PDB file of C-alpha atoms in Angstrom:
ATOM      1  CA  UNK P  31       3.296   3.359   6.506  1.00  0.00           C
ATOM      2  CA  UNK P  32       0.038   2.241   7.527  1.00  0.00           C
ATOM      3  CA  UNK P  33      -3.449   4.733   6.967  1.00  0.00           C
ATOM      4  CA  UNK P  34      -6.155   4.137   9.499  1.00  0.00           C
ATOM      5  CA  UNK P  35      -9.417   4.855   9.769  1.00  0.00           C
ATOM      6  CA  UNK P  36     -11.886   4.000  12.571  1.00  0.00           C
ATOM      7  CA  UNK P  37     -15.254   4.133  11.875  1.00  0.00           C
ATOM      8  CA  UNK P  38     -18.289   4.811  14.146  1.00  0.00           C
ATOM      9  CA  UNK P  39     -19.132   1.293  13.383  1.00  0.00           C
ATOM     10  CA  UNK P  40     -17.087  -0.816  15.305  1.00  0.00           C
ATOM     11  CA  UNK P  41     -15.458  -1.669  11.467  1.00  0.00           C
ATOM     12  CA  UNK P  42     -11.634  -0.764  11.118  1.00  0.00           C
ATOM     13  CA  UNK P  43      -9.917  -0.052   7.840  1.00  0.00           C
ATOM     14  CA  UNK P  44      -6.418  -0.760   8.439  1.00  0.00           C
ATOM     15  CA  UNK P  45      -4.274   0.211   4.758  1.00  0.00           C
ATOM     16  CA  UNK P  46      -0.652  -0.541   4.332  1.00  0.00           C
ATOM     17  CA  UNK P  47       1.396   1.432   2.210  1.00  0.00           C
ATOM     18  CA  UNK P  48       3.999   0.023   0.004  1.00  0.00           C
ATOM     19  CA  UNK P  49       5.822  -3.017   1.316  1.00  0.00           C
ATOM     20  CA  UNK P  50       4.623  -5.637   3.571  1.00  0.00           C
ATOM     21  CA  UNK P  51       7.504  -7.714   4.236  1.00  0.00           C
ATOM     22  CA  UNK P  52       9.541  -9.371   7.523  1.00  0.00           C
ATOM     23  CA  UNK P  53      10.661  -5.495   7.991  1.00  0.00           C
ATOM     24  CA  UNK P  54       7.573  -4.281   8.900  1.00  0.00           C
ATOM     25  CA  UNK P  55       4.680  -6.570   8.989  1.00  0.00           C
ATOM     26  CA  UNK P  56       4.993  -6.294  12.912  1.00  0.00           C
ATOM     27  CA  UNK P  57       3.748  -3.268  12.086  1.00  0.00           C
ATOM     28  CA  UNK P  58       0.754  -4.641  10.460  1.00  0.00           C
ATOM     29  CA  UNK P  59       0.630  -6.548  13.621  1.00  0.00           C
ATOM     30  CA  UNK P  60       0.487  -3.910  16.312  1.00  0.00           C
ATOM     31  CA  UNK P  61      -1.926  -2.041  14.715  1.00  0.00           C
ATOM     32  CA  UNK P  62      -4.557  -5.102  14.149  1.00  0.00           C
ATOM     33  CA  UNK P  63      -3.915  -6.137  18.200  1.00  0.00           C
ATOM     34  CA  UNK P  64      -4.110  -2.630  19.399  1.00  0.00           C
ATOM     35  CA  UNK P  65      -7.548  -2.371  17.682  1.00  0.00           C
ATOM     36  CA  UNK P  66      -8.425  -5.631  18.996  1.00  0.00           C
ATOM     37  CA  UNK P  67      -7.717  -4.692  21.933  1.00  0.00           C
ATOM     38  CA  UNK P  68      -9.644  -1.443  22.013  1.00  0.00           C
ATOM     39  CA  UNK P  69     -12.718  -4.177  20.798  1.00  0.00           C
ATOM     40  CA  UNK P  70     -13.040  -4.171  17.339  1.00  0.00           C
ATOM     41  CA  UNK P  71     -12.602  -7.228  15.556  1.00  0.00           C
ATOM     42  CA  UNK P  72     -14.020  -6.627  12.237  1.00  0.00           C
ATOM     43  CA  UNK P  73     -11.103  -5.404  10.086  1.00  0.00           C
ATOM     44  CA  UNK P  74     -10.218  -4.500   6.639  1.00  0.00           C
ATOM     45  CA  UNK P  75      -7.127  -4.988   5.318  1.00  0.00           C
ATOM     46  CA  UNK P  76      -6.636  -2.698   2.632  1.00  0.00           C
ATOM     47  CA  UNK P  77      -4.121  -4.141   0.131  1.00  0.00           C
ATOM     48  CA  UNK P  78      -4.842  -1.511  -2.692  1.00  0.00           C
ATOM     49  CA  UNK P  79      -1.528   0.461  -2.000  1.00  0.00           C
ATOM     50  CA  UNK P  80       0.859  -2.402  -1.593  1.00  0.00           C
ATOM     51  CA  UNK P  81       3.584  -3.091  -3.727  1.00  0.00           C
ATOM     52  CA  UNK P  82       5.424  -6.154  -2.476  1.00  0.00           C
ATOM     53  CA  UNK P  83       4.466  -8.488  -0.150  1.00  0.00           C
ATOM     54  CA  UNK P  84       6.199 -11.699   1.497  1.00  0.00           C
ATOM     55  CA  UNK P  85       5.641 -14.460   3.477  1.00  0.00           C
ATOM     56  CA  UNK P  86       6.136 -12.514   6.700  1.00  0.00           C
ATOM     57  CA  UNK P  87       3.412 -10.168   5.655  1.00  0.00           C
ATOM     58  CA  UNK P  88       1.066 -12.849   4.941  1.00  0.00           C
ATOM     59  CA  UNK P  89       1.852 -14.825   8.439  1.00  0.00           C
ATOM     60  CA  UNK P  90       0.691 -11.359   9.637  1.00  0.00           C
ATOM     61  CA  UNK P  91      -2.846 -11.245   8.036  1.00  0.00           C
ATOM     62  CA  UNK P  92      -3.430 -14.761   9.441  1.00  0.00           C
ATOM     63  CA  UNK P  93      -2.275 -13.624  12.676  1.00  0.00           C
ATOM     64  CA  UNK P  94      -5.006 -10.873  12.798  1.00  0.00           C
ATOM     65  CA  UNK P  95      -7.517 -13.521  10.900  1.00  0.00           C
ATOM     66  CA  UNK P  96      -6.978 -15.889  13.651  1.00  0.00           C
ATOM     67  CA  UNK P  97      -7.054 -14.046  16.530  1.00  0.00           C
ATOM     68  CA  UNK P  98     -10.163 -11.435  15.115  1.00  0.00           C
ATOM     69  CA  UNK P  99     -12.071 -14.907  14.383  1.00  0.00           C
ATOM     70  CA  UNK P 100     -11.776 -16.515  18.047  1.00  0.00           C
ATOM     71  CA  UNK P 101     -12.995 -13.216  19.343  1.00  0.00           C
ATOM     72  CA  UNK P 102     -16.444 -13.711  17.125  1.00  0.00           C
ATOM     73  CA  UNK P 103     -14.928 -11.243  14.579  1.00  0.00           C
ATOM     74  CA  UNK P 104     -12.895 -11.129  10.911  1.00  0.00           C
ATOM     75  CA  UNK P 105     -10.149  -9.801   9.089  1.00  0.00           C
ATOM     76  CA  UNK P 106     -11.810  -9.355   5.434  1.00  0.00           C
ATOM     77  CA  UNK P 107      -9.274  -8.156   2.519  1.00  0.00           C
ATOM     78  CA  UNK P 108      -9.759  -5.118  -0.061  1.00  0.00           C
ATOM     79  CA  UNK P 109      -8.105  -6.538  -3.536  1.00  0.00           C
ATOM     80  CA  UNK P 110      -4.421  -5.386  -4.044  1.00  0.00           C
ATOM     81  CA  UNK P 111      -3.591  -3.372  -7.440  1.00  0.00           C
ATOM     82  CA  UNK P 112      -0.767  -4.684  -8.299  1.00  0.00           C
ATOM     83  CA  UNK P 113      -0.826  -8.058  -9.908  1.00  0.00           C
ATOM     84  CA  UNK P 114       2.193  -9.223  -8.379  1.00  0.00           C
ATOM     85  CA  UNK P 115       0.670  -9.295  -4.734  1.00  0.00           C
ATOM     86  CA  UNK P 116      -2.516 -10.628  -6.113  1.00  0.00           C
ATOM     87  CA  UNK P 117      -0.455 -13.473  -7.688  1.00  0.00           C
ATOM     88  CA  UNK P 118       1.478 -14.325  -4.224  1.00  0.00           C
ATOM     89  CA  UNK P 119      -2.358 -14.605  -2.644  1.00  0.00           C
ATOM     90  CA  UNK P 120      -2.976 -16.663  -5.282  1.00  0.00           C
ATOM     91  CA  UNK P 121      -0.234 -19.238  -4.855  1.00  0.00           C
ATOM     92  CA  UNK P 122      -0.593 -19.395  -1.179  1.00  0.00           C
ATOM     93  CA  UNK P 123      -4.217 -19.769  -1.843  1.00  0.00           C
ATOM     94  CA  UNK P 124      -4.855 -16.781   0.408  1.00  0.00           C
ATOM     95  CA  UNK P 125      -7.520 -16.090  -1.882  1.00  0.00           C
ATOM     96  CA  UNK P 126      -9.425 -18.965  -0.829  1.00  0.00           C
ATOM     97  CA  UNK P 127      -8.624 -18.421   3.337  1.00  0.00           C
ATOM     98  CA  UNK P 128      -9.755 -14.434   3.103  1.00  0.00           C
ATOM     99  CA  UNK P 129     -12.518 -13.100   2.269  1.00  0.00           C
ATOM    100  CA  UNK P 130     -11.383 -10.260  -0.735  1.00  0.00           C
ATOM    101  CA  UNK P 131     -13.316  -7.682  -2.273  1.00  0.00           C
ATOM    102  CA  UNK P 132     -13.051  -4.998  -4.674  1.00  0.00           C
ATOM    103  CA  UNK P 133     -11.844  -2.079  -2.298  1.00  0.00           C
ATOM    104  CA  UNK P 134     -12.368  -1.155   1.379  1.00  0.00           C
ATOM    105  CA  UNK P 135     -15.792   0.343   0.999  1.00  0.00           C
ATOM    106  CA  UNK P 136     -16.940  -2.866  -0.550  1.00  0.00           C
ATOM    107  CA  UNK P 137     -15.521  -4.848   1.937  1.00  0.00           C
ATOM    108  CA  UNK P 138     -16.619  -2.399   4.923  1.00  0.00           C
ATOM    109  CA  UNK P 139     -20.397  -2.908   3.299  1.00  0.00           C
ATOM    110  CA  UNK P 140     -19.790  -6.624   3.438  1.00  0.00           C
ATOM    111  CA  UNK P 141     -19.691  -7.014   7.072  1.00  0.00           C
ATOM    112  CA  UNK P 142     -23.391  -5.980   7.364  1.00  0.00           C
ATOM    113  CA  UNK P 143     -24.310  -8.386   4.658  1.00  0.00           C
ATOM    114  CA  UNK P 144     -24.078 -12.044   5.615  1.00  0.00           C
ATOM    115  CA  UNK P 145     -24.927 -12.586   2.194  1.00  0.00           C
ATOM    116  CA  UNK P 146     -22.852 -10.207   0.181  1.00  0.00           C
ATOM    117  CA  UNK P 147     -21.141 -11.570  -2.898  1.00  0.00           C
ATOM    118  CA  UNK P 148     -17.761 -12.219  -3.109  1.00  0.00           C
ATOM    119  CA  UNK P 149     -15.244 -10.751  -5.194  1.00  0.00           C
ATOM    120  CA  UNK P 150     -15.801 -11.991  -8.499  1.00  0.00           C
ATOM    121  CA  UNK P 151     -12.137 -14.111  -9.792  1.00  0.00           C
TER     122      UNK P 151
ATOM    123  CA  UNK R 222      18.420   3.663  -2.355  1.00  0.00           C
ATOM    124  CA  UNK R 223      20.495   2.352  -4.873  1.00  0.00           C
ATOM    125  CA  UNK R 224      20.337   3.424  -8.099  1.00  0.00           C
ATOM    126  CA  UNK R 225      22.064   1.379 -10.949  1.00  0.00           C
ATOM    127  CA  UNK R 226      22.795   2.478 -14.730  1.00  0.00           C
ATOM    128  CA  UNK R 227      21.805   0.022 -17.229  1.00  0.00           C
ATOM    129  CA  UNK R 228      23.149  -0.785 -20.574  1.00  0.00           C
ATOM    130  CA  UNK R 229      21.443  -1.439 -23.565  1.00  0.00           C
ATOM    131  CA  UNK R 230      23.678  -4.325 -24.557  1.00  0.00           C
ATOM    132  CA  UNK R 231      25.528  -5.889 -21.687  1.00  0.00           C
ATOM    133  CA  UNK R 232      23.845  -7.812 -19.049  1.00  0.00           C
ATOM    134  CA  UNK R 233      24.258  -6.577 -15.684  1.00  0.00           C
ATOM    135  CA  UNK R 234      25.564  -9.171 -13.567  1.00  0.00           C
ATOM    136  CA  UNK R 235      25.775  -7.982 -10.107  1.00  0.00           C
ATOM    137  CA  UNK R 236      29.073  -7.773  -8.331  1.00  0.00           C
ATOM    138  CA  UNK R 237      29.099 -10.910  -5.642  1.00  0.00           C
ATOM    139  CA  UNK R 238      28.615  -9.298  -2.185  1.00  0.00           C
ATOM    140  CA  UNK R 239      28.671 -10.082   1.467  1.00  0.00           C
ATOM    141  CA  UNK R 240      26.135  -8.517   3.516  1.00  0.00           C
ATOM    142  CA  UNK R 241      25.367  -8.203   6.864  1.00  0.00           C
ATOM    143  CA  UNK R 242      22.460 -11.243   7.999  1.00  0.00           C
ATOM    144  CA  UNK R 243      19.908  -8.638   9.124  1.00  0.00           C
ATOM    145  CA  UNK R 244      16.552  -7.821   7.503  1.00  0.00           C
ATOM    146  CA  UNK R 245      17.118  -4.395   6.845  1.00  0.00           C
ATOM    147  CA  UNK R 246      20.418  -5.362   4.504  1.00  0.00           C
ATOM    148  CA  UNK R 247      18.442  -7.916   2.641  1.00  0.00           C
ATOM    149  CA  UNK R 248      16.471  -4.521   1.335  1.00  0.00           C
ATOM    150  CA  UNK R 249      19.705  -3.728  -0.911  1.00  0.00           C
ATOM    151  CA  UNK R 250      19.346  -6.673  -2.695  1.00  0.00           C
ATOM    152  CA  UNK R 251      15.974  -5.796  -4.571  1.00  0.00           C
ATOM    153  CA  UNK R 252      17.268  -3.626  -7.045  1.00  0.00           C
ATOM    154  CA  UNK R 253      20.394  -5.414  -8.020  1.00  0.00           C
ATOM    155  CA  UNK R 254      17.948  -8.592  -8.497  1.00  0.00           C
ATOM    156  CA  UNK R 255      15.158  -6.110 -10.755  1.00  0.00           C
ATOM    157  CA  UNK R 256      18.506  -4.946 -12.489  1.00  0.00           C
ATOM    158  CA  UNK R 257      19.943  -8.208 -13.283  1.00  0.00           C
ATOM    159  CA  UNK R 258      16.571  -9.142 -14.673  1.00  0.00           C
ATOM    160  CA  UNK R 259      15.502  -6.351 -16.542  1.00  0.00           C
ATOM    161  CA  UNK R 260      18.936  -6.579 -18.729  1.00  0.00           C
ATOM    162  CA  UNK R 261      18.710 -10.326 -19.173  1.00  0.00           C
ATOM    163  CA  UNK R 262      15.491 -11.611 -19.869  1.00  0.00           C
ATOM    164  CA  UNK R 263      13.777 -10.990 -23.027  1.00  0.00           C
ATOM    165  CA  UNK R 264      10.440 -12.147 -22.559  1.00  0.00           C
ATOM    166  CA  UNK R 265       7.957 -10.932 -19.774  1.00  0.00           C
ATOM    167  CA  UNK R 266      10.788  -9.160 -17.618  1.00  0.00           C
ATOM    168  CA  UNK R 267       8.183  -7.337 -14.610  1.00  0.00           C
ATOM    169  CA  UNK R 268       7.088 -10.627 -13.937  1.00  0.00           C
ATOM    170  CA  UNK R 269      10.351 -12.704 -13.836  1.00  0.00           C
ATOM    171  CA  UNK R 270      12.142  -9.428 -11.831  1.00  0.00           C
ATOM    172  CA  UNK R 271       9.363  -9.487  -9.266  1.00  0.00           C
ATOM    173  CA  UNK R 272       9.572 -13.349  -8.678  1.00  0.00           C
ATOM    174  CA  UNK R 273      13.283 -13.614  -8.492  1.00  0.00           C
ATOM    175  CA  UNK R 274      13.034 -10.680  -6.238  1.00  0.00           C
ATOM    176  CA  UNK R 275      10.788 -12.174  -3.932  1.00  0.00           C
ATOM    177  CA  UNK R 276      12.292 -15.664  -4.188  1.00  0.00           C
ATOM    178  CA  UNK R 277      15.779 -14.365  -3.310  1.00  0.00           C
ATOM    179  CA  UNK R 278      13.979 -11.968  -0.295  1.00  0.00           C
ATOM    180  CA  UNK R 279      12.457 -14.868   1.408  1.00  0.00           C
ATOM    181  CA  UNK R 280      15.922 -16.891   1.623  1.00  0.00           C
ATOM    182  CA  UNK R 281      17.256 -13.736   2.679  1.00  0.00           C
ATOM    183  CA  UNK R 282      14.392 -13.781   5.508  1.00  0.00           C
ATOM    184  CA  UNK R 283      14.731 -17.656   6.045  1.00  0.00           C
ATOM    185  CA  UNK R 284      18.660 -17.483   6.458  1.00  0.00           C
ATOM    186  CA  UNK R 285      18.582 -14.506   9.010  1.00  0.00           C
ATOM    187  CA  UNK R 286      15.952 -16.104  10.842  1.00  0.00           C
ATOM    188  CA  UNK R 287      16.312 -20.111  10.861  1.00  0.00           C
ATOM    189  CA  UNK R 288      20.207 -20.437   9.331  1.00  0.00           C
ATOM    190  CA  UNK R 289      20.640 -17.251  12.031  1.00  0.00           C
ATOM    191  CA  UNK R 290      18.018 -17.249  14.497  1.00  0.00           C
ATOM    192  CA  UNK R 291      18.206 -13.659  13.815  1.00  0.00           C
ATOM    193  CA  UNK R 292      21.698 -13.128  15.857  1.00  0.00           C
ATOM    194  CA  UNK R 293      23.171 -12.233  13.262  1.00  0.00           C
ATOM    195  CA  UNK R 294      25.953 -13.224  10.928  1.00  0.00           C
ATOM    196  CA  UNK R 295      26.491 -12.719   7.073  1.00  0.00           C
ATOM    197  CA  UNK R 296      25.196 -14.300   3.897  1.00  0.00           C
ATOM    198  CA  UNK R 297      26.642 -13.760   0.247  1.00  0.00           C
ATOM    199  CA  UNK R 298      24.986 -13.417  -2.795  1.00  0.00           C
ATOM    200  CA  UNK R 299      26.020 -14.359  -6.520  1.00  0.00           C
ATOM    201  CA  UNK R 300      24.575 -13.404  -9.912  1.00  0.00           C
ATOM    202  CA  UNK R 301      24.973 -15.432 -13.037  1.00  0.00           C
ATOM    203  CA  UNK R 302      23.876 -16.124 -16.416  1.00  0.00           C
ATOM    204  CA  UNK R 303      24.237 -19.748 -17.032  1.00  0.00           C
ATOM    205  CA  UNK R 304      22.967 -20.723 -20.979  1.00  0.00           C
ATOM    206  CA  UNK R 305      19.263 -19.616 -20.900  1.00  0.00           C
ATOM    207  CA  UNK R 306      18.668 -19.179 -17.012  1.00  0.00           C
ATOM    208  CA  UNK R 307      19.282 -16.411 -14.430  1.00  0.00           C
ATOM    209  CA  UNK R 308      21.236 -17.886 -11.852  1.00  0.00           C
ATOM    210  CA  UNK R 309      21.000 -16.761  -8.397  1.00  0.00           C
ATOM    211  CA  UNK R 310      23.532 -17.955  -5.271  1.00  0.00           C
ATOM    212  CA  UNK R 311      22.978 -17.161  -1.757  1.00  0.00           C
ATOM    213  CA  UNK R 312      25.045 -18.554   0.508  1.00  0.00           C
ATOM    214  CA  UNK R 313      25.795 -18.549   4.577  1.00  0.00           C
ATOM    215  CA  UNK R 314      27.206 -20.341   7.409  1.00  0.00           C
ATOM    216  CA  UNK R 315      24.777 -20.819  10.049  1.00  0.00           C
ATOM    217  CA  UNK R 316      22.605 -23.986  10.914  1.00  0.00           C
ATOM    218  CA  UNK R 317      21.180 -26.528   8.412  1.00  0.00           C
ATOM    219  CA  UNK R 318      18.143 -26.142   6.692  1.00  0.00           C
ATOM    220  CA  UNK R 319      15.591 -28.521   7.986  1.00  0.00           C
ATOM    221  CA  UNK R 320      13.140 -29.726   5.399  1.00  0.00           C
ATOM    222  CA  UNK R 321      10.386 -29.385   8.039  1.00  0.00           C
ATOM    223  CA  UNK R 322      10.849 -25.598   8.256  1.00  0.00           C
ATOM    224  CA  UNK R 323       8.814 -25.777   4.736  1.00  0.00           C
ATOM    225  CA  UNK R 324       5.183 -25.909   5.337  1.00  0.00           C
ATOM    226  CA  UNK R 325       2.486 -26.050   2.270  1.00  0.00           C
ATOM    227  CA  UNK R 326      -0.630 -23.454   2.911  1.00  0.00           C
ATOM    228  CA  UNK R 327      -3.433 -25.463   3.771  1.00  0.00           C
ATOM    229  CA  UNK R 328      -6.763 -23.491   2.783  1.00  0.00           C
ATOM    230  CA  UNK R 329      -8.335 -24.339   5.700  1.00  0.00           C
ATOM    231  CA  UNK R 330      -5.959 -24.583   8.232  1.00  0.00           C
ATOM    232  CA  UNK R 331      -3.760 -21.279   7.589  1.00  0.00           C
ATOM    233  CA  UNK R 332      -0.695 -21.096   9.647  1.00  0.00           C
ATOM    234  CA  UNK R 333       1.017 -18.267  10.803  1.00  0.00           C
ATOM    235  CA  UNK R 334       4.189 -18.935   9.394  1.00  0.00           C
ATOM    236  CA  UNK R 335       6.377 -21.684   7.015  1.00  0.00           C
ATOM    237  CA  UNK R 336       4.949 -20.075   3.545  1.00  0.00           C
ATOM    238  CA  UNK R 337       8.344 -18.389   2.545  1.00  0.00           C
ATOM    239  CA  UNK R 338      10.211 -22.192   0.857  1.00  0.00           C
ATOM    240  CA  UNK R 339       6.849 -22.821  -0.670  1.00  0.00           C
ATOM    241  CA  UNK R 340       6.328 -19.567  -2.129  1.00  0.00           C
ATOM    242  CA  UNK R 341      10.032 -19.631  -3.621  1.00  0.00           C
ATOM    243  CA  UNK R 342       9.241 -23.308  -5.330  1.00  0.00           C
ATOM    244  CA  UNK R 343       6.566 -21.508  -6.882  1.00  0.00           C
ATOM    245  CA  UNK R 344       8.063 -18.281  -8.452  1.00  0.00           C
ATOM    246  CA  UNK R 345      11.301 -19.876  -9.578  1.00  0.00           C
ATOM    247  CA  UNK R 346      12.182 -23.091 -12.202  1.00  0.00           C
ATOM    248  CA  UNK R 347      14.427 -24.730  -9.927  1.00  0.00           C
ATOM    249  CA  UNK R 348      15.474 -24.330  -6.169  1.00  0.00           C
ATOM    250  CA  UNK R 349      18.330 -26.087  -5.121  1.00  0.00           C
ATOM    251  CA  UNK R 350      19.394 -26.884  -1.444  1.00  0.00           C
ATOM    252  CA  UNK R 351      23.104 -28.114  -0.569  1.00  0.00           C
ATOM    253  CA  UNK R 352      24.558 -28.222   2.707  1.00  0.00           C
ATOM    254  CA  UNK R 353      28.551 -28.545   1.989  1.00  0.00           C
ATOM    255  CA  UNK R 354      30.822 -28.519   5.408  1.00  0.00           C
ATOM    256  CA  UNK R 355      29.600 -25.729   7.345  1.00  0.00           C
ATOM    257  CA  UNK R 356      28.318 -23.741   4.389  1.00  0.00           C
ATOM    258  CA  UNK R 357      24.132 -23.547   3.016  1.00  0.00           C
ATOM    259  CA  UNK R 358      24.196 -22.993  -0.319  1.00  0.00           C
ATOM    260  CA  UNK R 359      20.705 -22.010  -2.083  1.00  0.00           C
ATOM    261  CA  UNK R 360      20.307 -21.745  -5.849  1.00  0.00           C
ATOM    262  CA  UNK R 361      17.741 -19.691  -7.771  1.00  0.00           C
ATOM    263  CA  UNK R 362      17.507 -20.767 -11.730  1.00  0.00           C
ATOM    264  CA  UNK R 363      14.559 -19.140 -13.816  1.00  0.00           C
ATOM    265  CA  UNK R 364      14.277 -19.253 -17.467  1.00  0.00           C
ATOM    266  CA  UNK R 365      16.067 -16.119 -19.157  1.00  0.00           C
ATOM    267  CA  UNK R 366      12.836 -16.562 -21.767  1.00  0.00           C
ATOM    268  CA  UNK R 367      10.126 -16.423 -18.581  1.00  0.00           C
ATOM    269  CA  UNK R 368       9.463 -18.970 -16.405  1.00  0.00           C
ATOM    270  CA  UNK R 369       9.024 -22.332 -17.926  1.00  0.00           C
ATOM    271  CA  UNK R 370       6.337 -23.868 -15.791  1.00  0.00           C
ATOM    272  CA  UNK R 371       4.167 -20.971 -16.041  1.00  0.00           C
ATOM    273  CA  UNK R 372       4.585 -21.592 -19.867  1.00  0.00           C
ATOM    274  CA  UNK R 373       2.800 -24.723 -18.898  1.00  0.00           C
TER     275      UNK R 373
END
């Protein structure tokens, strides 16, 4: 369920596909420690392909936030399409603890800005 | 997958059913929940069926893992139409809820954990709690017309 990409800058693009829920968010886990572990700790999450997510999914981006940010990195978000899963990051004010842009490339590019803009919402 | 044939004119209220207390039988409950919705409500019905879905998913999650400490066990669910909300009844036997299992997101102190409770107090009207012998008894209620407090 999950796309990956690693990039020849130590950036990784991590997408899930469809739900993110208590099922298989330890997915989501595993694959944000293993490429921790392998060094990189600037991630995207890309949300753009999930249709439902839940607390246990969310737990799971901080996770990955928390432990990519103690290691000098961060765990950046890519905007979700469906307006349901933007409204849960919205009421859990996940919105205001990530930073989310428009899609993955946006978000990729943001890493090597400081200063980059985000998201407008 | 389940599929489930709706009518045009008769509400479909979902047989009560025990399940198993495990996270992969909490997926059949989606589409009965989408199903009940979509037949009932008349105004805004993708946006009430996706909150009562996730509302009645994370008590799912929070009885298998805190009423259950995810050894397993059963919970029941109940579907009703009660004047002009959806009523929704989950029920179980394991430990009591403790009121500190709910956590509100801080901003800037994200946890990794505790959202579920305060994520159902947002999607539904009313979320009721009752601990009755050895039974937890949760209770779902959102308007049939949308949700009232996002009509606020």
């Amino acid at each position: 369920m999950f796309a990956t990409v690693e990039r020849s800058i130590p950036i990784a693009v991590v997408a899930p596909i469809g739900r993110l829920d208590a099922l298989n968010a330890p997915g989501l886990r595993a694959r944000c420690d293993a490429i921790m572990t392998e060094g990189t700790t600037r991630i995207v999450i890309d949300l753009g392909a999930v249709i439902f997510l839940d607390s246990a999914g969310l737990a799971a981006m901080v996770g990955a936030l928390k432990r990519a940010r103690a290691s000098g990195g961060d765990v950046k978000l890519a905007m979700p399409h469906d307006p349901a899963v933007l409204r849960i990051l919205e009421l859990t004010r996940f919105d205001r603890v990530f930073d989310i842009r428009e899609d993955a490339e946006v978000a990729v590019a943001s890493f090597a800005s400081k200063h980059g803009r985000r998201a407008g919402r | 997958m389940t599929l489930i044939a709706l009518s045009d004119r008769e509400p479909y209220i979902p047989a009560e059913r025990t399940i198993p207390a495990t996270l992969k039988a909490l997926g059949e409950l989606g589409g009965h929940t989408r199903a009940f919705v979509f037949s009932c409500a008349t105004h805004d019905a993708e946006a009430t069926a996706g909150a009562l879905e996730l509302a009645v998913h994370e008590i799912g999650v929070n009885i298998v893992r805190h009423a259950y400490d995810s050894q397993g066990g059963w919970l029941s669910i109940a579907y009703r139409i009660e004047g002009d909300d959806l009523v929704v009844t989950l029920t179980d036997a394991g430990r009591p809820f403790e009121p500190e299992d709910a956590v509100e997101p801080d901003p800037d102190q994200p946890t990794e954990g505790g959202y579920g409770l305060f994520l159902v107090a947002q999607l539904v009207d009313d979320l009721t709690y009752t601990r009755t012998r050895d039974r937890n008894r949760w209770e779902l209620r959102v308007g049939r017309t949308g949700r009232r407090a996002a009509a606020g």
